[in-house]
Coordinates of C-alpha atoms in Angstrom, one line a residue:
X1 CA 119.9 124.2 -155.4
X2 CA 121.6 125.7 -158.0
X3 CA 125.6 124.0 -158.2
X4 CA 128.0 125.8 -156.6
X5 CA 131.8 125.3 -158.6
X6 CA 132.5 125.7 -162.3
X7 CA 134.7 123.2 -163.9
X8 CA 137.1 124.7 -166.3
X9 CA 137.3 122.9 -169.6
X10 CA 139.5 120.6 -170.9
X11 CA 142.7 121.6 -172.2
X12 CA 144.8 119.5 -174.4
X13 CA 148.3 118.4 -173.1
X14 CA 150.1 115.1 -171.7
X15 CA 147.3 113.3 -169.1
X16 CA 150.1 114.4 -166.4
X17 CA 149.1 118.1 -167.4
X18 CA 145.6 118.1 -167.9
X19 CA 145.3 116.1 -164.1
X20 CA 147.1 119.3 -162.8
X21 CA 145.0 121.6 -164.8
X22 CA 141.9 120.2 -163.4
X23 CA 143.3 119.9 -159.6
X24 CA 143.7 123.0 -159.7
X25 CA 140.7 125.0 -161.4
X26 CA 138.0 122.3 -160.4
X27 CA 137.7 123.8 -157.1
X28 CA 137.6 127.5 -158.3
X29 CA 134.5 128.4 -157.3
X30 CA 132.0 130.9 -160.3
X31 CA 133.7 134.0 -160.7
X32 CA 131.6 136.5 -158.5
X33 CA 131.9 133.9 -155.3
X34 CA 135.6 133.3 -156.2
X35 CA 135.6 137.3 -156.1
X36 CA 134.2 137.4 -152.7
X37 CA 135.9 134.8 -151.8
X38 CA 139.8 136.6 -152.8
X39 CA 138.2 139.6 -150.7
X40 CA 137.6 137.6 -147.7
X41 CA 141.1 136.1 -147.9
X42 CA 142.8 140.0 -148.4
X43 CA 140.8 141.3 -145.4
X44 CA 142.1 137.5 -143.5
X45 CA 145.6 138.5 -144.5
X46 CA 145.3 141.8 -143.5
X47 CA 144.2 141.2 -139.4
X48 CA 146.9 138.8 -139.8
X49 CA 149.5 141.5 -140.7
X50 CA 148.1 143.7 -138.1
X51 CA 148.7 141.0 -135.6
X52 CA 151.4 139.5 -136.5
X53 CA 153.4 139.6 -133.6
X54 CA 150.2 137.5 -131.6
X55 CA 151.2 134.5 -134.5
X56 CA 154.8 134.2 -133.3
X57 CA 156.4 132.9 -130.2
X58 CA 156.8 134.8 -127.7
X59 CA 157.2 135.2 -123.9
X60 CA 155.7 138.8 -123.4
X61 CA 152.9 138.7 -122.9
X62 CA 153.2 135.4 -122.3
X63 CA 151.5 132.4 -124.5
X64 CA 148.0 130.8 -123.0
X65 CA 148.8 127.0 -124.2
X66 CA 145.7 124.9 -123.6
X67 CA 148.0 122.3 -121.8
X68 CA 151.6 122.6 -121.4
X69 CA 153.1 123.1 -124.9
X70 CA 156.4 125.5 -126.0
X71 CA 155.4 128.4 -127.9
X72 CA 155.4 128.0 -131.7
X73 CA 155.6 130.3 -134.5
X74 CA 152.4 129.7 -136.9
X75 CA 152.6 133.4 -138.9
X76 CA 153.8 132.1 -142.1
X77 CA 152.1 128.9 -141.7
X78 CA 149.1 130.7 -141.7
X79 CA 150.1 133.2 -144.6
X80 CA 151.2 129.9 -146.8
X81 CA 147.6 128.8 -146.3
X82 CA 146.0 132.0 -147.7
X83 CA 147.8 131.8 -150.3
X84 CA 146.4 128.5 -151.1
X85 CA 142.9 129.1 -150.1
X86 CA 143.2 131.7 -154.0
X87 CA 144.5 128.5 -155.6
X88 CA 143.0 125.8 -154.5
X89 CA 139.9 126.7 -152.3
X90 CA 138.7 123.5 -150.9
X91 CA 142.0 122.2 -149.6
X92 CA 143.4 125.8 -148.9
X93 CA 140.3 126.5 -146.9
X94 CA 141.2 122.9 -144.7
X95 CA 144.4 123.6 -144.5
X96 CA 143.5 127.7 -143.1
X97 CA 141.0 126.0 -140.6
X98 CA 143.6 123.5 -139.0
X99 CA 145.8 125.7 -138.4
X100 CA 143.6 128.2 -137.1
X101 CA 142.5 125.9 -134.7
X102 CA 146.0 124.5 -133.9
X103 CA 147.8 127.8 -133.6
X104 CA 145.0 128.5 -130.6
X105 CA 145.1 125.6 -129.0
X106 CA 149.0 126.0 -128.5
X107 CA 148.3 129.9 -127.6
X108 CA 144.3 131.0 -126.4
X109 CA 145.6 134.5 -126.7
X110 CA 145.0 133.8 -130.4
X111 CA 140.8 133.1 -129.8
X112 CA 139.8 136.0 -131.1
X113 CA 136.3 136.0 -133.2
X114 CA 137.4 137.8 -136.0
X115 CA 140.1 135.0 -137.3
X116 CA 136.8 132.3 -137.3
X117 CA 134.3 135.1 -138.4
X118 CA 136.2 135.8 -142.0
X119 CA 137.1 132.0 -142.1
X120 CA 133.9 131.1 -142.1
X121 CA 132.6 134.0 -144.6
X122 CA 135.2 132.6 -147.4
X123 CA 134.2 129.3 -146.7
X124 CA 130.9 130.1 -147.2
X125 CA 132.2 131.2 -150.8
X126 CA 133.1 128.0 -151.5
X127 CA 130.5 125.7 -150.1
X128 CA 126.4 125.5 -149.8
X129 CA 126.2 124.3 -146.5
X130 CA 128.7 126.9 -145.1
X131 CA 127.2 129.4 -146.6
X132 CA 124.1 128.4 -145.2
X133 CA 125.6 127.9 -141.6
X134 CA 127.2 131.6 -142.3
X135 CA 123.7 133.1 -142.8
X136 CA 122.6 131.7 -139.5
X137 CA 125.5 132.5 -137.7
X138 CA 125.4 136.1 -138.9
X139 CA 121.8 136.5 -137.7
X140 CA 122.2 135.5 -134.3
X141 CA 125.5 137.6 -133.9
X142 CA 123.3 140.6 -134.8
X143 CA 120.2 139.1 -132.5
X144 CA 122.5 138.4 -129.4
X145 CA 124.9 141.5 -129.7
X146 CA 121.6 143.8 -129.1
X147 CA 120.3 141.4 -126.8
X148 CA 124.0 141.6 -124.6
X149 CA 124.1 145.6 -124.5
X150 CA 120.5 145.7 -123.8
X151 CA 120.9 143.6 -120.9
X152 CA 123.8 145.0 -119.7
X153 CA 124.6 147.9 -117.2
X154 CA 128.0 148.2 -118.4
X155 CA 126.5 148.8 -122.1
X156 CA 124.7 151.9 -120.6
X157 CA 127.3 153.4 -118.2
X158 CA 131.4 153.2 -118.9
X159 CA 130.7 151.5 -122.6
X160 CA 129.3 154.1 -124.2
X161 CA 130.2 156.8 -122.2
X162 CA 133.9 155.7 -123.7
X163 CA 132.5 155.7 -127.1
X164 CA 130.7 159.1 -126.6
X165 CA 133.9 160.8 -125.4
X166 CA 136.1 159.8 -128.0
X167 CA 133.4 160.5 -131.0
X168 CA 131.4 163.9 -131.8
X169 CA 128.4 162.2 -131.0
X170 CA 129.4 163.6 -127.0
X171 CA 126.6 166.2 -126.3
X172 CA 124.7 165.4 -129.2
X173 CA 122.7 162.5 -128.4
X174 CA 121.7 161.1 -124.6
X175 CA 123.5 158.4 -124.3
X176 CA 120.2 156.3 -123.2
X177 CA 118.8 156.9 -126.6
X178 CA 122.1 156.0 -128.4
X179 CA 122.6 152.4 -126.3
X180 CA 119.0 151.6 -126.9
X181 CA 119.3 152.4 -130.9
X182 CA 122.2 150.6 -131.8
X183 CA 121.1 147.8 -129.8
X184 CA 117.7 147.5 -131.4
X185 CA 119.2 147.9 -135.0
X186 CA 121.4 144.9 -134.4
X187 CA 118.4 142.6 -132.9
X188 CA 116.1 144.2 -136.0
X189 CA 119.1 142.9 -138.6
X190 CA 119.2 139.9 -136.5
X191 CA 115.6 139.3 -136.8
X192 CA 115.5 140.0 -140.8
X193 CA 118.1 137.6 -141.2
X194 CA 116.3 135.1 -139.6
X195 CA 113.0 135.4 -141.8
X196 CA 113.9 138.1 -144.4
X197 CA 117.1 137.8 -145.3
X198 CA 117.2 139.7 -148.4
X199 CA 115.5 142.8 -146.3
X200 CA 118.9 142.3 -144.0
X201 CA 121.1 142.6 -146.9
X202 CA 121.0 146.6 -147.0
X203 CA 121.2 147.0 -143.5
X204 CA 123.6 144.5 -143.3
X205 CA 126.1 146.8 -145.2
X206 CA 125.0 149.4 -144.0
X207 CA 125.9 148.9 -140.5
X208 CA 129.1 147.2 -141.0
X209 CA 130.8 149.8 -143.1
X210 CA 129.1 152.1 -140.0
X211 CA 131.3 150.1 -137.4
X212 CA 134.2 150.5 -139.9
X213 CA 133.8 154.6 -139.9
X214 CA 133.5 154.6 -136.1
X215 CA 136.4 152.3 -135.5
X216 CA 139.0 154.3 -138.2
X217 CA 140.7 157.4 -137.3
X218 CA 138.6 159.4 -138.1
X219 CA 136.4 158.7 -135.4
X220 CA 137.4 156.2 -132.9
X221 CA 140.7 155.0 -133.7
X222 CA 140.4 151.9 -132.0
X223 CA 140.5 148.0 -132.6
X224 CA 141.9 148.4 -136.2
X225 CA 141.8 144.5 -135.8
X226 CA 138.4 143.7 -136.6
X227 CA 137.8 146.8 -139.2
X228 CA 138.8 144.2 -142.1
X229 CA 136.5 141.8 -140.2
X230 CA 133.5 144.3 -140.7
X231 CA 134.6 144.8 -144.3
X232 CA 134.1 141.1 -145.1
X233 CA 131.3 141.1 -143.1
X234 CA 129.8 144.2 -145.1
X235 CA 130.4 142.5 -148.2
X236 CA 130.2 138.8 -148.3
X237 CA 127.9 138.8 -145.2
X238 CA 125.3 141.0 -147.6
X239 CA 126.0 138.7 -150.6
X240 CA 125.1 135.8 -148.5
X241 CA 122.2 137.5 -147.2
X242 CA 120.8 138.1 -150.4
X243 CA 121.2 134.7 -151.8
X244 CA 119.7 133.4 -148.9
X245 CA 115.6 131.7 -148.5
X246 CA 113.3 133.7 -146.7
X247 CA 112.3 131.3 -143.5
X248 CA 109.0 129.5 -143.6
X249 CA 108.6 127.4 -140.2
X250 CA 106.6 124.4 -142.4
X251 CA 109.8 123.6 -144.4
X252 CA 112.1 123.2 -141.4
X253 CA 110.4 120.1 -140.4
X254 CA 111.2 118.9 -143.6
X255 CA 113.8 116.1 -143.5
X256 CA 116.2 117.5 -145.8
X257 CA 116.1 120.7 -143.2
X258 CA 116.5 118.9 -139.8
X259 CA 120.0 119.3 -139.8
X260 CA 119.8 123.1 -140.6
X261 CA 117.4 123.4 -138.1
X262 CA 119.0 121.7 -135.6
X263 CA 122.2 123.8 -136.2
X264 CA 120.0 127.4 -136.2
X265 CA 118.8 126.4 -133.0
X266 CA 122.0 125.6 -131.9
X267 CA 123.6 129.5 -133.1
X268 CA 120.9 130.8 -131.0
X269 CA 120.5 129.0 -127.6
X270 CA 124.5 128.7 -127.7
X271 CA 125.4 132.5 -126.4
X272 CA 123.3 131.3 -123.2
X273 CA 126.6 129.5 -122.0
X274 CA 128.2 132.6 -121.7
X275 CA 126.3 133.8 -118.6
X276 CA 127.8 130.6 -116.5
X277 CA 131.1 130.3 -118.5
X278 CA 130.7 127.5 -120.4
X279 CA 131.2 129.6 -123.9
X280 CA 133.6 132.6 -124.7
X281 CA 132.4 136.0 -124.7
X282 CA 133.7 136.5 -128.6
X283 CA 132.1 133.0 -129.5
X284 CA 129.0 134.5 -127.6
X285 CA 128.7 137.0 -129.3
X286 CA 128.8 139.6 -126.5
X287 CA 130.5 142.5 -128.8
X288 CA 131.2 146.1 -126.9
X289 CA 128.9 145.5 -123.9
X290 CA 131.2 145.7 -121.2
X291 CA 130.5 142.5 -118.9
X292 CA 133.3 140.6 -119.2
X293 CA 135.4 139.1 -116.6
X294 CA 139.1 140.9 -115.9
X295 CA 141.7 140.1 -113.7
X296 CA 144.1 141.6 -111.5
X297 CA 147.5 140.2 -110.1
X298 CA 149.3 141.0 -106.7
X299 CA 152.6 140.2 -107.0
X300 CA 155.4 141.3 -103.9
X301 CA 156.1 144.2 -106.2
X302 CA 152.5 146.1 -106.8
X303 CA 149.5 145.0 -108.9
X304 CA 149.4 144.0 -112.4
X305 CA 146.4 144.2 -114.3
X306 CA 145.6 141.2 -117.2
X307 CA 145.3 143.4 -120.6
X308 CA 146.0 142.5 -123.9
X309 CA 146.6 145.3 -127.1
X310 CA 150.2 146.6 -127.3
X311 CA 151.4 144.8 -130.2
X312 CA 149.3 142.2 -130.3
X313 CA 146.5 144.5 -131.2
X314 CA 143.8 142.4 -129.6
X315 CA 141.9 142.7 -126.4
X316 CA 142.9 139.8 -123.9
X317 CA 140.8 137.4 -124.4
X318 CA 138.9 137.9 -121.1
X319 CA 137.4 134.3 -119.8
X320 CA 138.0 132.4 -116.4
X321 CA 140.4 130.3 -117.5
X322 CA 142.9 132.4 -119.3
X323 CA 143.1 134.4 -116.5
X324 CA 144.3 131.8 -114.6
X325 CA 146.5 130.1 -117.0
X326 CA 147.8 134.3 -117.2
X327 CA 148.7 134.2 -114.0
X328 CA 150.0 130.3 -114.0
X329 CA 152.4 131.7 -116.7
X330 CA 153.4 135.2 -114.9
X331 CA 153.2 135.2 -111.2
X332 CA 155.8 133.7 -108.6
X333 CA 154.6 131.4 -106.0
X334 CA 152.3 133.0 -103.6
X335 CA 151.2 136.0 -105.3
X336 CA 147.3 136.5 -105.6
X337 CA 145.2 136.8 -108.6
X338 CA 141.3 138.3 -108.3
X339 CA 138.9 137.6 -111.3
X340 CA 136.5 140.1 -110.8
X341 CA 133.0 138.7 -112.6
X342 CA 130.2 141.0 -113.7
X343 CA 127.7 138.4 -114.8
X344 CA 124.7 138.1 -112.1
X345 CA 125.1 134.3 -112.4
X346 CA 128.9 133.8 -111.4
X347 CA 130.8 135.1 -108.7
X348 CA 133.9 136.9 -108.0
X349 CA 137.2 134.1 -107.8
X350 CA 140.3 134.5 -106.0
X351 CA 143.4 132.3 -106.5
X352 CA 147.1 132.0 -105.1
X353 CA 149.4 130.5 -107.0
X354 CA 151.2 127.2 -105.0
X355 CA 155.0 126.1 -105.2
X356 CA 154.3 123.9 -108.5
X357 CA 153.3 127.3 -110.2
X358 CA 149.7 125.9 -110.5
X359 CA 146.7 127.8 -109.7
X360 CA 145.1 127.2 -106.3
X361 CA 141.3 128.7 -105.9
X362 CA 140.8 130.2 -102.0
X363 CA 138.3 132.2 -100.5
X364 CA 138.1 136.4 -100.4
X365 CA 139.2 136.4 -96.7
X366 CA 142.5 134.5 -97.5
X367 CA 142.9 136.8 -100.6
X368 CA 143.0 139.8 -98.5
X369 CA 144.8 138.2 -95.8
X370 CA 149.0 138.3 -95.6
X371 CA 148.8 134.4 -95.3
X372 CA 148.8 132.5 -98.7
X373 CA 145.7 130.6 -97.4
X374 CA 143.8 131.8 -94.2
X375 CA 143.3 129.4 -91.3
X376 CA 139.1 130.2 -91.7
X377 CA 139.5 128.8 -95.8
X378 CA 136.8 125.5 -96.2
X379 CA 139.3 123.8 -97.9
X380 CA 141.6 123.9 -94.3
X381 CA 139.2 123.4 -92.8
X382 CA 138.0 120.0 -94.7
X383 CA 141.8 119.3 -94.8
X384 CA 142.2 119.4 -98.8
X385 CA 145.0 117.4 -99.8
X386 CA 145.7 119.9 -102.8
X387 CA 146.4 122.6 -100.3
X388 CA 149.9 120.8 -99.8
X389 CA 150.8 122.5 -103.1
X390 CA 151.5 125.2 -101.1
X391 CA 154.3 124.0 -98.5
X392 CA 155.5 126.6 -96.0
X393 CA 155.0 129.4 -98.9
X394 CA 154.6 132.5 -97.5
X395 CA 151.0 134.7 -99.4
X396 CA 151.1 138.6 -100.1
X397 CA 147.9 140.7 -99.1
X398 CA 145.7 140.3 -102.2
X399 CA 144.9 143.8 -103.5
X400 CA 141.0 143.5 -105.1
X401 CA 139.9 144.7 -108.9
X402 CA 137.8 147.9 -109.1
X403 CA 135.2 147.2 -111.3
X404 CA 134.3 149.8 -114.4
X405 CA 130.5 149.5 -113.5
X406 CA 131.5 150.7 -109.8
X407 CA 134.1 153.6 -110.6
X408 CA 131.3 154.9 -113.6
X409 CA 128.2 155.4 -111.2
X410 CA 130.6 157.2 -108.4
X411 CA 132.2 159.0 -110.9
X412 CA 128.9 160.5 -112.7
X413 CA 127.4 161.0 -109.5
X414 CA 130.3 163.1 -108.4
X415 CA 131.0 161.0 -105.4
X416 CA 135.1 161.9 -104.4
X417 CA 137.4 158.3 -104.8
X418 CA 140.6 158.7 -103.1
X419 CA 143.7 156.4 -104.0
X420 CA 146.9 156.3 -102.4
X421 CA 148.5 156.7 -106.3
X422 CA 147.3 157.0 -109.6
X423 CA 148.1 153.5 -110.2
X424 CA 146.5 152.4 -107.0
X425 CA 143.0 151.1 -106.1
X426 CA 140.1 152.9 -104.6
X427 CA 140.8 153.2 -101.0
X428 CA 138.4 155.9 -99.8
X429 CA 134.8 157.2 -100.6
X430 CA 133.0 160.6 -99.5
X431 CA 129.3 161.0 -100.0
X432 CA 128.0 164.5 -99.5
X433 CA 124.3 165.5 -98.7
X434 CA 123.6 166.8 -102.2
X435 CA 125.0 163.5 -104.4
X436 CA 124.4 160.8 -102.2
X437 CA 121.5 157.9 -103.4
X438 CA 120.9 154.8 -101.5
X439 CA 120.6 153.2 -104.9
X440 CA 124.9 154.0 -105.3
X441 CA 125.3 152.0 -102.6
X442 CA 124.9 148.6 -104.6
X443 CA 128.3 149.6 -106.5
X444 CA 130.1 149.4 -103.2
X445 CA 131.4 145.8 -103.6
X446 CA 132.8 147.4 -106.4
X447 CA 135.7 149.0 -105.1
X448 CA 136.8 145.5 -102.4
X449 CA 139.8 148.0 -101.7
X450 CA 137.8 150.6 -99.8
X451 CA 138.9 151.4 -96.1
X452 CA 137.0 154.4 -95.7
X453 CA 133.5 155.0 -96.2
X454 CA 132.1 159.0 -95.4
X455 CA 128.5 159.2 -95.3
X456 CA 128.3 162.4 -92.6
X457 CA 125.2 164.1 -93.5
X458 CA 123.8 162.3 -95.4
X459 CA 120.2 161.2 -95.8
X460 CA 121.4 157.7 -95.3
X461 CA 119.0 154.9 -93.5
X462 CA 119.5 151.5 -91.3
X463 CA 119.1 149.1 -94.1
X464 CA 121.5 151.0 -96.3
X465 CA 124.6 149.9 -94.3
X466 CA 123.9 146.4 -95.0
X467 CA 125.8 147.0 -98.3
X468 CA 129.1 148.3 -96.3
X469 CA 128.6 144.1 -94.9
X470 CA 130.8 143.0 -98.1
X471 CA 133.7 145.5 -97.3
X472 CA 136.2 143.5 -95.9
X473 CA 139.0 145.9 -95.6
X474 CA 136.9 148.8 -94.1
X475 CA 138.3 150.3 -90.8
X476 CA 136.8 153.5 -90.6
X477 CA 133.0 155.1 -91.3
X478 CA 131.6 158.8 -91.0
X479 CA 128.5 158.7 -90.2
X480 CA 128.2 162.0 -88.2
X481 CA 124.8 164.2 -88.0
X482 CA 122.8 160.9 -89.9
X483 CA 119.4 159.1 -88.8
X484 CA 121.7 155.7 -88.2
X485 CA 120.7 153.9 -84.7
X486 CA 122.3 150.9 -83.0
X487 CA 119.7 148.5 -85.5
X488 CA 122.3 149.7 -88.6
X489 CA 125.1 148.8 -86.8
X490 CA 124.0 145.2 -86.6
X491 CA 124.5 144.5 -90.7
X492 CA 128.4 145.8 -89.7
X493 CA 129.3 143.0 -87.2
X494 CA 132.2 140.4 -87.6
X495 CA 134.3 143.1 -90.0
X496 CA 137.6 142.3 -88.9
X497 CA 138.9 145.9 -88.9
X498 CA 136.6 148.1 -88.6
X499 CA 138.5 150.1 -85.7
X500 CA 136.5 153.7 -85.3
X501 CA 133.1 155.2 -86.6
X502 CA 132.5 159.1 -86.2
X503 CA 128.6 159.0 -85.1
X504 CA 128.2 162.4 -83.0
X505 CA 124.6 163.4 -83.5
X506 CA 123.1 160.1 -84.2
X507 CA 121.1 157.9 -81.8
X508 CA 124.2 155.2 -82.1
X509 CA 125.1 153.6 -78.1
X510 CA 128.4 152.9 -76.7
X511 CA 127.4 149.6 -76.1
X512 CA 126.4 149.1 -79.8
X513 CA 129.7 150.4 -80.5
X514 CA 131.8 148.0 -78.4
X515 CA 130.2 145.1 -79.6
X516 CA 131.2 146.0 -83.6
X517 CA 134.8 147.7 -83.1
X518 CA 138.4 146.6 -83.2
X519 CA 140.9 147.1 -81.3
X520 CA 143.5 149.0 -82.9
X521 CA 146.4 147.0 -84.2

């Protein structure tokens, strides 16, 4: 491998001087990487400028400390290190990465990929093996950020039906064909990378000055955060590319490859973790797809829903833990937080937070219920010491998250959503004849708000109201002039207040009736 640094030569002077001289230049790296490498640095600076406010310390929105630690301004620290990394590479590029990793661990709000992404591109300027770890890290970003939107419904509904909207591509192109492309160009360049790197070069460019047209103004307008993050990734990503060995599965056996091989594998089976929460959806590479967990806050005073941007100018960084330390940091004592989780493996979570301002996890009937825990909770049940935490504090009626995936297929299917306000959840739903599909009724849990479910007319079946089972809150259902018998009405028993259901001209008995209503209350 050919060496990587340039030593300047020796220049006369006092030994004092020429031990500076040679401190200094030694670690310049050959002029074309120390080029890339001043780029990478610029575009570093320049998300750091845009974000500048997320490297200070602040109380709104408040910091996300890993464990309990004051906020602390790193912005010029940070700044002070770029600077070095153009003087003195090596030890700038130490210095970057330290506090990088310090500045999130005293505030998680700062996780965000890009700020690792560019770090690691101008270390790779500097150093074989990073450059080499860079090469594989780029390929399976491209291989798993296909892989996500291809997998995921969100990808196909609200994602790009956001993108479409705010782009001239709306009307052009089915939006079908669009998802499917752009995820199928990112897993091609991910798979060139992998054993044709310098074939991934081109496209590698290519489709990073793409995302930088999309995301500027004069398409998008969005996330101007990462845009110097696709530059850098557009131009030192394709220089490492093309500087990189085609893969040939007889040399990675090699001893002198173990470790690369061992890392590769690593980059790749990583982004698993994601789908049980063991790794961050930005480390995961799971880039525009949608499925991500959010959360939403009900305090005594309405709901508050756990966003990011503003001046920041970063999403929040949307995992099952800041969400909780969110809400650790902004709730009083026995307001409610749901963390509504799209990921087939993991399940929804609801918390209240106890009299030591600490996070306690409950179950979805005490979230709903006025009480801050519910008498029916396991953990009261099992008499759970940590439930003390909560004293004599009195709960608020949790108010659930309606989930993107849920409001997109109602919405395209023309379905009517009613809300008390603007600002206010999903309460009712009314099917007609000519838009209702049994296959909607999967988005149901959806919208946990809903009280009011019409279905009059409607073609629907038996076994299609055991997906009303999960509505907790529902007290009312039309299901007038429909095929539904007293066997339906067996998947609604045990809803605590489900008071009245319109059923003229269906085969439905008063007895079956009695058994499933409430009284009034």
């Amino acid at each position: 491998m050919n060496p990587t640094l340039d030593t300047a030569p020796e220049s006369p002077g006092s030994n004092a001087g020429e031990f500076v001289s040679n401190f200094a230049w030694a670690a310049l790296p050959k002029p074309t990487q120390y080029g890339l490498l001043v780029f990478a640095t610029l575009c570093q600076a320049v998300t750091v400028w845009i974000t500048w406010p997320l490297w200070l310390a602040r109380t709104v929105p408040p910091n996300l400390p890993t464990i309990d630690l004051p906020p602390f301004s790193f912005g010029w620290l940070i700044v002070g290190s770029l600077v070095l990394v153009c003087c003195v590479p090596r030890q700038g590029l130490l210095l970057h990465w330290a506090v990088l990793l310090v500045a999130s661990f005293f505030d998680q709000f700062r996780l965000q990929p890009q700020f690792y992404a560019i770090a690691l591109l101008m270390a790779a300027c500097v150093w074989d093996r990073a450059r080499v770890c860079a090469r594989w890290l780029l390929a399976a970003m491209w291989l798993w950020a296909g892989l996500h939107k291809a997998v995921s419904p969100d990808w196909f509904g609200h994602g790009l039906a956001w993108l479409t909207a705010r782009t001239e591509w709306n009307g052009y192109f089915s939006t079908q064909v669009l998802g499917w492309g752009i995820a199928v160009v990112e897993m091609v360049v991910g798979g060139l990378a992998c054993f044709r790197p310098r074939w991934a070069a081109v496209p590698c460019v290519l489709m990073h000055f793409g995302i930088v047209l999309t995301l500027s103004p004069l398409m998008v307008n969005w996330n101007e955060s990462v845009i110097p993050w696709n530059l850098a990734t557009a131009v030192v990503g394709g220089w490492i590319m093309w500087h990189s060995d085609s893969w040939k599965p007889s040399e990675f056996w090699m001893p002198q490859r173990r470790s690369e091989t061992v890392f590769a594998a690593a980059c790749f089976i990583a982004p698993l973790g994601f789908y049980v929460g063991w790794v961050d959806h930005g480390f995961a590479n799971v880039l525009y797809s949608g499925c991500i967990p959010n959360g939403l806050i009900t305090t005594r005073d309405g709901v508050h829903k756990i966003r990011g941007w503003g001046d920041l100018a970063v999403p929040f960084p949307n995992e099952r833990r800041t969400l909780e330390i969110y809400f650790e940091q902004y709730a009083a004592p026995g307001d409610k937080l749901h963390v509504s989780d799209p990921r087939p493996l993991l399940d929804d979570a609801y918390f209240v937070l106890g009299e030591d301002r600490r996070a306690i996890e409950i179950d979805a009937d005490s979230f709903f219920s006025m009480d801050a825990i519910g008498k029916n909770d396991a953990r009261v049940r099992n008499g759970d010491p940590a439930l003390a935490r909560l004293g004599d504090l009195r709960g608020v009626a949790g108010i659930g998250l309606d989930t993107p995936r849920a409001i997109f297929a109602f919405k395209n299917a023309g379905v009517q959503m009613l809300r008390p306000a603007l600002d206010q959840p999903v309460n009712a739903l009314a099917f007609t004849p000519e838009n209702f599909d049994p296959a909607l009724l999967v988005h149901l849990h959806g919208l946990p708000n809903l009280s009011q479910v019409q279905l009059a007319g409607t073609s629907v079946q038996d076994s299609d109201l055991r997906w009303l089972a999960g509505l907790r809150l529902l007290s009312g259902l039309g299901l007038d002039q429909t095929s539904i018998t007293d066997a339906g009405l067996v998947h609604l028993e045990g809803m605590p207040y489900l008071q009245y259901i319109e059923h003229e001209g269906t085969a439905i008995t008063p007895d079956a009736l009695k058994r499933i209503l409430r009284e009034p209350f």
